[in-house]
mmCIF file of C-alpha atoms in Angstrom:
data_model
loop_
_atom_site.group_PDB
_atom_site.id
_atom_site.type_symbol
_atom_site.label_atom_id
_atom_site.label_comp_id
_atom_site.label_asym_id
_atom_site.label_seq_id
_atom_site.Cartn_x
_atom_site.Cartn_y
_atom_site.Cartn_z
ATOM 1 C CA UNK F 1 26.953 -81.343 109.439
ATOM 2 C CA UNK F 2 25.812 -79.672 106.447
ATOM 3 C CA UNK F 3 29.468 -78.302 105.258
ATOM 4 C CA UNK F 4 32.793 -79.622 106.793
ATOM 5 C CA UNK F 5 34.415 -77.978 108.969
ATOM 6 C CA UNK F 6 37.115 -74.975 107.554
ATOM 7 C CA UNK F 7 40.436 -74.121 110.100
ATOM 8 C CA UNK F 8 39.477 -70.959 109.759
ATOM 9 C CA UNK F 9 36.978 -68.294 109.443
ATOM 10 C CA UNK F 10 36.753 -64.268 109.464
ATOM 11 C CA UNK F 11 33.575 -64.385 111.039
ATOM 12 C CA UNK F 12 31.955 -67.422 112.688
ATOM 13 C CA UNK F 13 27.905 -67.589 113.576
ATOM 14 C CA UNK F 14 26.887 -69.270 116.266
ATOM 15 C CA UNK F 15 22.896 -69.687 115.556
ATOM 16 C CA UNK F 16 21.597 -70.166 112.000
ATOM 17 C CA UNK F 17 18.235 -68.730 112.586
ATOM 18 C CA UNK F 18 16.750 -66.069 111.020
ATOM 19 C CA UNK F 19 19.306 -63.483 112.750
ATOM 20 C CA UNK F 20 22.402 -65.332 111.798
ATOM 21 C CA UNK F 21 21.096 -66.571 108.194
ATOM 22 C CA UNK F 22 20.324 -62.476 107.449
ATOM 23 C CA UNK F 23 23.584 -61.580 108.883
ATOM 24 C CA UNK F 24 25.478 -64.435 106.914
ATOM 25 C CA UNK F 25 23.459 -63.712 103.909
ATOM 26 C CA UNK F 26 24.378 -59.480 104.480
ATOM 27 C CA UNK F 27 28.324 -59.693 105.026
ATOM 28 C CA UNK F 28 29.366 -63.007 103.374
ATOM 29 C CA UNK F 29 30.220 -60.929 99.882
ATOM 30 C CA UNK F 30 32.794 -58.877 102.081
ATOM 31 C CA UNK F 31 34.088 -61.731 104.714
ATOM 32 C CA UNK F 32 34.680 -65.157 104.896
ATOM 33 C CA UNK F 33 31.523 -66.533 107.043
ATOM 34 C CA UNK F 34 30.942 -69.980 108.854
ATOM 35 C CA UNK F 35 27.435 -70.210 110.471
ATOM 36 C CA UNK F 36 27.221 -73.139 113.036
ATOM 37 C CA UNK F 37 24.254 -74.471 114.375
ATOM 38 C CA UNK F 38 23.772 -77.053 117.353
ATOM 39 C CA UNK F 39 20.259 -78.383 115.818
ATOM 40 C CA UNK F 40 20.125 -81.342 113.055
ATOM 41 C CA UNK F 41 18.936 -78.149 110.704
ATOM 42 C CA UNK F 42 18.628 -74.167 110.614
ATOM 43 C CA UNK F 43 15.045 -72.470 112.276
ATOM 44 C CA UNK F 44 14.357 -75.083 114.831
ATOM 45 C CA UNK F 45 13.351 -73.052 117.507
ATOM 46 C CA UNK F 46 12.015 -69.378 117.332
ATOM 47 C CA UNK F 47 12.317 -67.975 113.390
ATOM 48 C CA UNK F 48 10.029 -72.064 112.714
ATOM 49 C CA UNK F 49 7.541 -71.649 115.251
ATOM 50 C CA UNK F 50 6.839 -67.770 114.668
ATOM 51 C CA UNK F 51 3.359 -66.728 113.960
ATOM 52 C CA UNK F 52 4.382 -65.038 110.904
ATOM 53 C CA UNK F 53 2.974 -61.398 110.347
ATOM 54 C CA UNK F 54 4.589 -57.829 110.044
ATOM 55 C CA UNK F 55 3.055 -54.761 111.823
ATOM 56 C CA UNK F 56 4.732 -51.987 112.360
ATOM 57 C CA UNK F 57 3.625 -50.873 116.073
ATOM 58 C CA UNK F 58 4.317 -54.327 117.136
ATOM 59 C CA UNK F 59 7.439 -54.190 119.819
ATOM 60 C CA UNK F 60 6.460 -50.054 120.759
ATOM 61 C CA UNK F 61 8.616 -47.283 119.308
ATOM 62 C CA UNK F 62 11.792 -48.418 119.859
ATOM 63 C CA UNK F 63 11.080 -51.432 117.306
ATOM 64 C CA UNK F 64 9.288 -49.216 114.840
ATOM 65 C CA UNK F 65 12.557 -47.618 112.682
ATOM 66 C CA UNK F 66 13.831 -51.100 112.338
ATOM 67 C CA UNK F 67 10.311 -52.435 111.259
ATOM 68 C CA UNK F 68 9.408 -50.182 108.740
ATOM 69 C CA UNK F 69 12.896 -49.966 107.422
ATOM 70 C CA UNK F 70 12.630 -53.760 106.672
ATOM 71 C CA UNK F 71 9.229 -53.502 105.203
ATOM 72 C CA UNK F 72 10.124 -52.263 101.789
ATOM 73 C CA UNK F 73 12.956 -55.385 101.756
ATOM 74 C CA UNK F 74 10.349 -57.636 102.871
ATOM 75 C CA UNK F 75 7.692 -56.752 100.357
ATOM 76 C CA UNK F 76 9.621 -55.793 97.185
ATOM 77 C CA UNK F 77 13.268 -57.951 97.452
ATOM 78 C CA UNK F 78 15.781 -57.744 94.822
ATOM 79 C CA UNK F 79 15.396 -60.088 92.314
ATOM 80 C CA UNK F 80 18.346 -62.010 92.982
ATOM 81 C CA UNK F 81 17.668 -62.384 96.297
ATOM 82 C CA UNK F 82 13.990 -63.892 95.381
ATOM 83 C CA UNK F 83 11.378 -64.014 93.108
ATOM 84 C CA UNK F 84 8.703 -63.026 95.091
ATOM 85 C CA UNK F 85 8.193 -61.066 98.250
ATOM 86 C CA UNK F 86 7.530 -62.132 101.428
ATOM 87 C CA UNK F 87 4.524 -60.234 102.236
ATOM 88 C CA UNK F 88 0.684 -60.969 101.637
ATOM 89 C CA UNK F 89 -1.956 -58.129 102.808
ATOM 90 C CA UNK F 90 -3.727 -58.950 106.366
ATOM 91 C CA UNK F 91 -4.675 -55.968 108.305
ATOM 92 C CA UNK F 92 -4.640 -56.009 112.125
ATOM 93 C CA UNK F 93 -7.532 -54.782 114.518
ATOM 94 C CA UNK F 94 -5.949 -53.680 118.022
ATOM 95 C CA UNK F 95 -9.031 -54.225 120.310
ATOM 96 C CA UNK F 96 -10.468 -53.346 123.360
ATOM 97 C CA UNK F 97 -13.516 -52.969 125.532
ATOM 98 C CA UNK F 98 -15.914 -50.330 125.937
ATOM 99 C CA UNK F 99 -14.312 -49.487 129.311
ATOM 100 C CA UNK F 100 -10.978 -48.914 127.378
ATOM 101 C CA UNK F 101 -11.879 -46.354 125.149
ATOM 102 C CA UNK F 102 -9.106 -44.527 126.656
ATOM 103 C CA UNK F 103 -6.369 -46.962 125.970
ATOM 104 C CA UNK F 104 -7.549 -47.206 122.214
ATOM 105 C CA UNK F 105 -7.331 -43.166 122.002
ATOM 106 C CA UNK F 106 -3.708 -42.636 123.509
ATOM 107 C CA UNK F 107 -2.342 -46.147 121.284
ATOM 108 C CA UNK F 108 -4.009 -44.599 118.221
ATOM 109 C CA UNK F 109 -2.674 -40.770 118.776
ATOM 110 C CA UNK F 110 0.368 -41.936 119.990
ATOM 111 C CA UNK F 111 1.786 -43.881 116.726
ATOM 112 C CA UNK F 112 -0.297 -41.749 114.499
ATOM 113 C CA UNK F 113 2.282 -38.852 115.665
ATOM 114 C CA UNK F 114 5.088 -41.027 114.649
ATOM 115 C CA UNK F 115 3.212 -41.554 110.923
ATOM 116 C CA UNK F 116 1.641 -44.924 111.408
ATOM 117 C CA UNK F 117 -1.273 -45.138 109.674
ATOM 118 C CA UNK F 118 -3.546 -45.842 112.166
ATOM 119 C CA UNK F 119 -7.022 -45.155 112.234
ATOM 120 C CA UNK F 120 -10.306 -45.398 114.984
ATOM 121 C CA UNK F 121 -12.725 -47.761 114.228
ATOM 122 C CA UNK F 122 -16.462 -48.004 114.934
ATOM 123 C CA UNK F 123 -18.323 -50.819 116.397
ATOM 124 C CA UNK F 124 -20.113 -51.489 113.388
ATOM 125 C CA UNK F 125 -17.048 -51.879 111.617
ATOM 126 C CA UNK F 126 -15.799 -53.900 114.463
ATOM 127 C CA UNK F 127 -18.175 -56.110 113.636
ATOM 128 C CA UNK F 128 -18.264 -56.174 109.846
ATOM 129 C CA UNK F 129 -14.460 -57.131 109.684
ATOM 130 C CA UNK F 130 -15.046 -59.744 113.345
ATOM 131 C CA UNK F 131 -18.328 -61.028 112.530
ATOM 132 C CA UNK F 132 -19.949 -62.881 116.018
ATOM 133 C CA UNK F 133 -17.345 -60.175 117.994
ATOM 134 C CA UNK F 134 -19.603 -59.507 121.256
ATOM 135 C CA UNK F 135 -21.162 -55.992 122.234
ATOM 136 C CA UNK F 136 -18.803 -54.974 124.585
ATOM 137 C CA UNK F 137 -15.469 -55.386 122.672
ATOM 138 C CA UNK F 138 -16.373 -52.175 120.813
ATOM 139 C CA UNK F 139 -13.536 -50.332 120.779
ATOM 140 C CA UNK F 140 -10.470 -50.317 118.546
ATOM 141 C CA UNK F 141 -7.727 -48.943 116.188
ATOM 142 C CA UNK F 142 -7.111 -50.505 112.685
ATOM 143 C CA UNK F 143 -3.754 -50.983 110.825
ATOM 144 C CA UNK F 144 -4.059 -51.408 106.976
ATOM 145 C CA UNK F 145 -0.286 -52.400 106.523
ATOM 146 C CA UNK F 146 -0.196 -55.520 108.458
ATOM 147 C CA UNK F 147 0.887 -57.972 106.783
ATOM 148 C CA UNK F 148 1.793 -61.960 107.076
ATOM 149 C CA UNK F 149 5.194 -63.416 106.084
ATOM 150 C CA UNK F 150 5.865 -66.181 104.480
ATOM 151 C CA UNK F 151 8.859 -66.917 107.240
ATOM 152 C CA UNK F 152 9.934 -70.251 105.685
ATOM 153 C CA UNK F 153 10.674 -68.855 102.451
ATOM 154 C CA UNK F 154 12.378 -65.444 104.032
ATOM 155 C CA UNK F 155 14.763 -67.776 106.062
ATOM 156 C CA UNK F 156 15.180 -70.087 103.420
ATOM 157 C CA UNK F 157 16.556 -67.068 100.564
ATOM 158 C CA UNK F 158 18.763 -65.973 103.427
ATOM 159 C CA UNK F 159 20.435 -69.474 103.721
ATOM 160 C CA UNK F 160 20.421 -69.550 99.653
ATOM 161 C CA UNK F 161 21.791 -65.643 99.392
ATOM 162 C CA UNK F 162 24.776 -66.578 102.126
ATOM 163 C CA UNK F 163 25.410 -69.964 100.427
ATOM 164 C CA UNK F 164 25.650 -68.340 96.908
ATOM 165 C CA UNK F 165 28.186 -65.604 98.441
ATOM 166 C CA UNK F 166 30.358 -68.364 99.938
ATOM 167 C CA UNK F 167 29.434 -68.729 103.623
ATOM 168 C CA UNK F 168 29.568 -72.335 105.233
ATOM 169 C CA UNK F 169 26.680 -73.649 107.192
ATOM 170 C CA UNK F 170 27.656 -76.502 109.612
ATOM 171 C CA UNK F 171 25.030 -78.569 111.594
ATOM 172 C CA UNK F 172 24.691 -80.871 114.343
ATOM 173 C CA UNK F 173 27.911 -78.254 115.569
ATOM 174 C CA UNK F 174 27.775 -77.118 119.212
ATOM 175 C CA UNK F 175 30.136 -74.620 120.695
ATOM 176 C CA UNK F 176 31.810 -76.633 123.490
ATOM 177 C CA UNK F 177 34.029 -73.103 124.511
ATOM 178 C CA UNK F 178 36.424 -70.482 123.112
ATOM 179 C CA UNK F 179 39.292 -68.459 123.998
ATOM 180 C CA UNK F 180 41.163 -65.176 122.893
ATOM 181 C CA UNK F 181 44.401 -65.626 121.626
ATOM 182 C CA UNK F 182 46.529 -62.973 119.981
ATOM 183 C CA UNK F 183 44.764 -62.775 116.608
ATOM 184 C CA UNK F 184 41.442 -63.991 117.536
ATOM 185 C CA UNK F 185 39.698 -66.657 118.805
ATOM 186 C CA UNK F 186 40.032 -70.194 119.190
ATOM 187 C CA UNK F 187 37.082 -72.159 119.290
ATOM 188 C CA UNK F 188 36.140 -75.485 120.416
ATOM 189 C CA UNK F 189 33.346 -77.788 118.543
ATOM 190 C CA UNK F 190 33.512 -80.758 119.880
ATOM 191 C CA UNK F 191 36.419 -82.927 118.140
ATOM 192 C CA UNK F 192 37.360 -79.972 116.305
ATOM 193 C CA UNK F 193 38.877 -76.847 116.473
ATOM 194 C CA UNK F 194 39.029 -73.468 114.402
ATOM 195 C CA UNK F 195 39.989 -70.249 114.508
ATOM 196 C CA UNK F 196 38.069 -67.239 114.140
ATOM 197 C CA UNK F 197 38.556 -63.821 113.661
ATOM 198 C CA UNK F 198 34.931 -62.647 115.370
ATOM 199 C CA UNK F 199 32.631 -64.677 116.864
ATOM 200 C CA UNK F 200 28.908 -63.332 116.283
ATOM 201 C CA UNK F 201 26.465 -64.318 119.084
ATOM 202 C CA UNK F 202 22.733 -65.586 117.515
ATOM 203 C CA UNK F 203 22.393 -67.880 119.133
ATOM 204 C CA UNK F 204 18.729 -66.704 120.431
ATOM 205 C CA UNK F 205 17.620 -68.331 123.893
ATOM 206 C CA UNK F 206 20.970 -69.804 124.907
ATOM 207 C CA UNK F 207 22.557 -66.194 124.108
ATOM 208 C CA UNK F 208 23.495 -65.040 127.732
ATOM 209 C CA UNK F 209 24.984 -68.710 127.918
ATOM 210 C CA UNK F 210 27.329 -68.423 124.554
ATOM 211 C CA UNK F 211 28.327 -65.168 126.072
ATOM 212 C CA UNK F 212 29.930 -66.811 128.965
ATOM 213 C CA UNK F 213 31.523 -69.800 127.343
ATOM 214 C CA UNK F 214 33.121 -66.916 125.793
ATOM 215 C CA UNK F 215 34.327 -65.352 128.524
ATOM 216 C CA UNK F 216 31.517 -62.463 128.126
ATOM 217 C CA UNK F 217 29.316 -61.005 130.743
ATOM 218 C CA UNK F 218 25.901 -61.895 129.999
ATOM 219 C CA UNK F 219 22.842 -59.304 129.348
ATOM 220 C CA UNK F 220 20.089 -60.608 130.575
ATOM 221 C CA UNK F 221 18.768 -62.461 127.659
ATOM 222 C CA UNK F 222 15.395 -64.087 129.343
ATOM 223 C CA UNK F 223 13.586 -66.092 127.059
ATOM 224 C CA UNK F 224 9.890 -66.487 127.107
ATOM 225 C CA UNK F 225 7.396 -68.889 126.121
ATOM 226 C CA UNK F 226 4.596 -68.697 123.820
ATOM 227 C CA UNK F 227 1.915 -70.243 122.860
ATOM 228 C CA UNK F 228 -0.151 -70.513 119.806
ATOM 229 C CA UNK F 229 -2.719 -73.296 118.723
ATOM 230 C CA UNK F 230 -4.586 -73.582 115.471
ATOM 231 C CA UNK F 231 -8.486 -73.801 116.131
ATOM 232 C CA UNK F 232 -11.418 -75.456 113.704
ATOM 233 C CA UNK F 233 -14.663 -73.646 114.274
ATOM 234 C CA UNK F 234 -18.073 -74.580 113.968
ATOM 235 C CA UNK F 235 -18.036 -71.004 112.427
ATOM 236 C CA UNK F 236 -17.637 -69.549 109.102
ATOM 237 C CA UNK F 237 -14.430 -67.644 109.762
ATOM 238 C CA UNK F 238 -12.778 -66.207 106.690
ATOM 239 C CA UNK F 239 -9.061 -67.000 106.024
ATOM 240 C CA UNK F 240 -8.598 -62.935 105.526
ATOM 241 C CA UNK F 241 -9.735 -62.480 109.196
ATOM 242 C CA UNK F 242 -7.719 -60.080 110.104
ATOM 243 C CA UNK F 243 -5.478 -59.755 113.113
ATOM 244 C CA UNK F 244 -7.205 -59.153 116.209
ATOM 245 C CA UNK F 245 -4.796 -58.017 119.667
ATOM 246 C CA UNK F 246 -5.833 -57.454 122.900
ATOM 247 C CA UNK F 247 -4.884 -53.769 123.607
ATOM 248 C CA UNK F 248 -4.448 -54.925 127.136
ATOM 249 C CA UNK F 249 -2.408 -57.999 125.430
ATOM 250 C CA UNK F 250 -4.567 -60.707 126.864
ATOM 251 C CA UNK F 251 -4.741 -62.412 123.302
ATOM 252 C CA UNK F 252 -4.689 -62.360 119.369
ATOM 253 C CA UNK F 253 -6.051 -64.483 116.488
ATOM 254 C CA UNK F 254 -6.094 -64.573 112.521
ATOM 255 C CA UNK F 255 -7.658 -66.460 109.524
ATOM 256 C CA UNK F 256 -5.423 -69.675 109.029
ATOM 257 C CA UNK F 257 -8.159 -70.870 106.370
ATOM 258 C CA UNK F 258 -11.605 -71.078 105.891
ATOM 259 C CA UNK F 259 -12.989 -71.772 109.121
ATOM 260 C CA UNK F 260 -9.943 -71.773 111.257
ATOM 261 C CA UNK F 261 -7.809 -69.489 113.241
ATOM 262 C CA UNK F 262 -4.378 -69.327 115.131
ATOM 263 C CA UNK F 263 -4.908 -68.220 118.740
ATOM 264 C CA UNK F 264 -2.477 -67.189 121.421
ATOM 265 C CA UNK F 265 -3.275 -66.254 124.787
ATOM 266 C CA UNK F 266 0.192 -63.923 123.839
ATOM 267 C CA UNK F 267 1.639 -65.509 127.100
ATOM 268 C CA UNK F 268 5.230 -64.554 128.029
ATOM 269 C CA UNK F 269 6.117 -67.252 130.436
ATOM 270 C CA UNK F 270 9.828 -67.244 131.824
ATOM 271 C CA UNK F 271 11.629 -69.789 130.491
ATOM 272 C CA UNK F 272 15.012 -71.420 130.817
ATOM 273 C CA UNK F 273 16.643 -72.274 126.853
ATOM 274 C CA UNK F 274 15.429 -75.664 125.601
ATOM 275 C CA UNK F 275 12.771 -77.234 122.891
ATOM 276 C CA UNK F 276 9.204 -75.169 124.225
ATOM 277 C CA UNK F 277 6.502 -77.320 124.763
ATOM 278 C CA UNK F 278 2.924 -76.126 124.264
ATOM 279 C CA UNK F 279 1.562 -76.748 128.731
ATOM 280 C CA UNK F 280 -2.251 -77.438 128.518
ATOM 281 C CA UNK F 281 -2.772 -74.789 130.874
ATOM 282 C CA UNK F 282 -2.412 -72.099 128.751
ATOM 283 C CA UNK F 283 -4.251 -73.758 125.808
ATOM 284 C CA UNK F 284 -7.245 -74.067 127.659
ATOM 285 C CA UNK F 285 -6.643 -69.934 128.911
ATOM 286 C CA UNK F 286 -6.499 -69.051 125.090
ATOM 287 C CA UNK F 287 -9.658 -70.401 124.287
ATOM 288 C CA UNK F 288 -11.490 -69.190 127.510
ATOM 289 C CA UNK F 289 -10.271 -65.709 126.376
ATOM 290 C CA UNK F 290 -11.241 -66.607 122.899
ATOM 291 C CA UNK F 291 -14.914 -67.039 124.076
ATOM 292 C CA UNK F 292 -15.024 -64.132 126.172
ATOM 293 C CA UNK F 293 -14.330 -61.983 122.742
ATOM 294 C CA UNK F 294 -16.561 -63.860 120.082
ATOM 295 C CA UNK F 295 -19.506 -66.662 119.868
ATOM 296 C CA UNK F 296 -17.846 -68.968 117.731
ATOM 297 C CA UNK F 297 -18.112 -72.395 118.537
ATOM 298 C CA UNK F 298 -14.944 -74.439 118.879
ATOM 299 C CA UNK F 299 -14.696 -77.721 117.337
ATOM 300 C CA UNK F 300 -11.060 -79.073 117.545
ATOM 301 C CA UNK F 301 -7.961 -78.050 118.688
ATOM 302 C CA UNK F 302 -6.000 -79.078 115.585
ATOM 303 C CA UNK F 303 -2.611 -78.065 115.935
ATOM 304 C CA UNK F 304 -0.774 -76.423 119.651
ATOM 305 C CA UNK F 305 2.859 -75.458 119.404
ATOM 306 C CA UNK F 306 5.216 -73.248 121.486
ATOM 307 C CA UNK F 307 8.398 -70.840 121.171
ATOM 308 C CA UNK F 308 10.825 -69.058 122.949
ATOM 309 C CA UNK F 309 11.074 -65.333 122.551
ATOM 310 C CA UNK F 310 14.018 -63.886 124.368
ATOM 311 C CA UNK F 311 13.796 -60.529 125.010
ATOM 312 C CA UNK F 312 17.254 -57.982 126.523
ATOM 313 C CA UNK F 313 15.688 -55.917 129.673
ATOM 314 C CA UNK F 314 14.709 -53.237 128.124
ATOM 315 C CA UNK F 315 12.578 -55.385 125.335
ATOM 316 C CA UNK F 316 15.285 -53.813 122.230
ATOM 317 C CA UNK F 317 17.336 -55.659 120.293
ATOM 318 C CA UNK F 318 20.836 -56.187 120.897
ATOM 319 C CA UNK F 319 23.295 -55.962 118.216
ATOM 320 C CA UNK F 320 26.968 -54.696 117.831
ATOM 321 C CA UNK F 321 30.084 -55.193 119.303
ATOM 322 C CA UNK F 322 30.901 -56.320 123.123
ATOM 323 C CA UNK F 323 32.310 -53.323 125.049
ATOM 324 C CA UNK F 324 34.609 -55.690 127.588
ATOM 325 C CA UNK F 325 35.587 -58.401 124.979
ATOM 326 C CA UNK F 326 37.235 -57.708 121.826
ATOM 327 C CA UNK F 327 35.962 -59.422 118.767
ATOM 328 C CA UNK F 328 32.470 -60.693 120.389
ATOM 329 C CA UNK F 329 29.477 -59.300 118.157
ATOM 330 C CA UNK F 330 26.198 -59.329 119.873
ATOM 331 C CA UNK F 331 23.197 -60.165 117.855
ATOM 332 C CA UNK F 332 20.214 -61.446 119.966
ATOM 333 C CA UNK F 333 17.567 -59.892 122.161
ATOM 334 C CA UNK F 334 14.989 -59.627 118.952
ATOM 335 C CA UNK F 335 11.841 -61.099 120.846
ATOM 336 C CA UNK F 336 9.112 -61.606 118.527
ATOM 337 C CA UNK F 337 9.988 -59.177 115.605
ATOM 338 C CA UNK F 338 13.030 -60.420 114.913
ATOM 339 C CA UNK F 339 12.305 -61.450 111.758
ATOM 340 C CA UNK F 340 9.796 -58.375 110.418
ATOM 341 C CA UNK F 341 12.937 -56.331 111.388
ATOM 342 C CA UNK F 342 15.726 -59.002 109.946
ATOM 343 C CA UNK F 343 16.840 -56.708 106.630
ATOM 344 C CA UNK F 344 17.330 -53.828 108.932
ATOM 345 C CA UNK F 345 19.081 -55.264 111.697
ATOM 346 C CA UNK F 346 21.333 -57.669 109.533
ATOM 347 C CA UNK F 347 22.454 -54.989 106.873
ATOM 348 C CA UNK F 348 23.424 -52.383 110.549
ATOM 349 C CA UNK F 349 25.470 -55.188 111.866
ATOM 350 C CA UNK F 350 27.334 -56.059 108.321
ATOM 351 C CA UNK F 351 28.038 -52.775 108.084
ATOM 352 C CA UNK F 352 29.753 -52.406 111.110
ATOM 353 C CA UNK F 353 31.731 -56.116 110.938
ATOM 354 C CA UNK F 354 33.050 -54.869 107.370
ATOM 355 C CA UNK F 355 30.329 -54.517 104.443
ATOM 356 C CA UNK F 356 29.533 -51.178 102.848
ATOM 357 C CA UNK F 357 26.895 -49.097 104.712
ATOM 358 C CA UNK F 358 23.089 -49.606 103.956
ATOM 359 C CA UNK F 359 21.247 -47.712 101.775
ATOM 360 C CA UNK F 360 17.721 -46.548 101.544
ATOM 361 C CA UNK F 361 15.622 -46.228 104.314
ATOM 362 C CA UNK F 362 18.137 -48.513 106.614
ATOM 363 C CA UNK F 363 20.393 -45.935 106.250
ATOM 364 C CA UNK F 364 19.006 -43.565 108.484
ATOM 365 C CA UNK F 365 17.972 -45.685 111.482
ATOM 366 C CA UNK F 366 21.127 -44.910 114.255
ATOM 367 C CA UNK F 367 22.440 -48.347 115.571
ATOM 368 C CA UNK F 368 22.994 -46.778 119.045
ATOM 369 C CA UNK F 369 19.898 -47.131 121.266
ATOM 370 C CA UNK F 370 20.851 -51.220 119.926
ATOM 371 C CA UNK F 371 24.474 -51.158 121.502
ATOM 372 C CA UNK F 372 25.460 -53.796 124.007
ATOM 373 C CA UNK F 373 27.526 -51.273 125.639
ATOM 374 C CA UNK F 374 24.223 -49.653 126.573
ATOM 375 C CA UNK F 375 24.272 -52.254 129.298
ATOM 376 C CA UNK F 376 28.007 -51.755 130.265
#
């Protein structure tokens, strides 16, 4: 364990990932925070296997407030909080074939009227920006503001920020069960045993199943698999490639480096909680759809990895208090934009468990369409 284990806490964390390390690293100024985690060290699962990028119609509209609240956190961070930003410039090409034109038009129009910037592209610019893209794939819509994120260094200056405030990160620390009692909760970790004022659930995959040990009804939380694999091409890719989607989300790639790519057949494969394991099935798929897009010839599979993105059943995130069990914060359900929405989600939640209210552009996003108690 990282930090021993306090008798007490305000608030305890179950998940140290990149939704509990933001939320720790939001309210630990105003409460006393313990963060536990049940891996030998923070980010195992989803927030260290992410692909890493920002882009702001990514998860549909109901995402969209959160993500663009986050981006100005994400790019420009307050200087004690890092250095540097997290964001480098990448673009993002949402393509589709000629038959699709359609698709393209209504994607485009539809998040230009909620002030994207968005624009059509031709096929020749298609194939300026994807050079070897074939004929047919001539259709698309271009995003200038997608951007990558350096996710290790995002999670890592929330750990730091909650550390520096006085939160407690624990380790190796598994939440065997807990029960109300008159003042709050008391929770078992295996040999030990503290109380807690609230217990916040982030713990990602295995959220529905903290929920119970808790005595909570669970949501729905269904985690999915996904797959992404790092490619060396016989083909002078650039490293700024930008990223290319399927409109019909059959696929999407980017420049890793000169000459290589990360590819995901963007499956979403229903998955019970545990360590995802890239299945050779779908690494073959991603390359088959790979070819079927551009002639580049593939020379090694370098690199194949998988995640779990857990997802509530209607695809938003989940965060605020339970409406049947008193002192049970929800905090899970953030899919794959989890962490290009992290500032905005983690500064709502704070605000409601006992930190001053956000400011800026996160002040004007409504937490309730995010409610557990929309599933009540």
């Amino acid at each position: 364990m990282t930090d021993a284990l306090p008798s007490s806490t305000d608030v305890l964390i179950v998940g140290a990932g990149i939704a509990g390390a933001s939320l720790a690293a939001a309210l630990a100024p105003y409460r006393r925070v313990l963060m536990i985690e049940a891996e030998d060290a923070p980010g195992y699962h989803a927030t260290g296997r992410s692909a890493a990028f920002w882009q702001e119609t990514y998860g549909g509209p109901g995402v969209q407030p959160l993500s663009i609240a986050s981006f100005g956190a994400l790019q420009d961070p307050p200087r004690d909080f890092s250095a540097r930003g997290f964001l480098s410039p990448r673009t993002a090409i949402n393509l589709a074939r000629r038959d699709d034109a359609v698709a393209v038009d209504a994607f485009a129009a539809g998040f230009s009227a909620r002030g994207v910037p968005i624009e059509r592209m031709s096929a020749a610019e298609i194939e300026r920006r994807v050079p070897g893209v074939r004929p047919e794939w001539s259709e698309a819509a271009y995003e200038a503001s997608c951007s990558d994120i350096d996710v290790g260094a995002l999670h890592a200056a929330y750990l730091r920020a909650a550390k520096r405030a006085g939160a407690m990160l624990a380790t190796r620390a598994r939440l065997d069960g807990a029960r109300r009692t008159g003042t709050g909760w008391e929770v078992g970790l295996g040999h030990e045993t503290l109380r807690a004022d609230l217990i916040v659930n982030a713990a990602g995959a295995w959220a529905d199943q903290l929920a119970e040990a808790c005595g909570a009804a669970p949501l729905g939380i269904q985690p999915f698999r996904r797959t992404i694999i790092q490619l060396r091409l016989d083909y002078p890719v650039p490293a700024s490639l930008p990223l290319v989607i399927d409109i019909g989300g059959a696929f999407y790639f980017k420049g890793e480096s000169e000459g290589r790519i990360w590819l995901s057949p963007h499956d979403e494969t229903p998955s019970p909680p545990c360590d995802a394991a890239p299945e050779e099935l779908d690494v073959a798929l991603a390359i088959e759809r790979l070819r079927q897009v551009v002639d580049w010839p593939v020379a090694a599979v370098e690199r194949k990895w998988a995640g779990l993105r857990s997802f509530a059943p209607d695809r938003l995130p989940v965060f605020g208090a339970d409406p049947r069990v008193p002192g049970f914060i929800w905090c899970a359900g953030q899919g794959g934009f989890g962490i290009q929405t992290s500032p905005a989600i983690s500064a709502l939640l704070a605000a409601q468990l006992g930190a001053p209210a956000p400011e800026g552009a996160i002040a004007g996003i409504d937490p309730a369409p995010y409610t557990p108690s929309r599933f009540a």
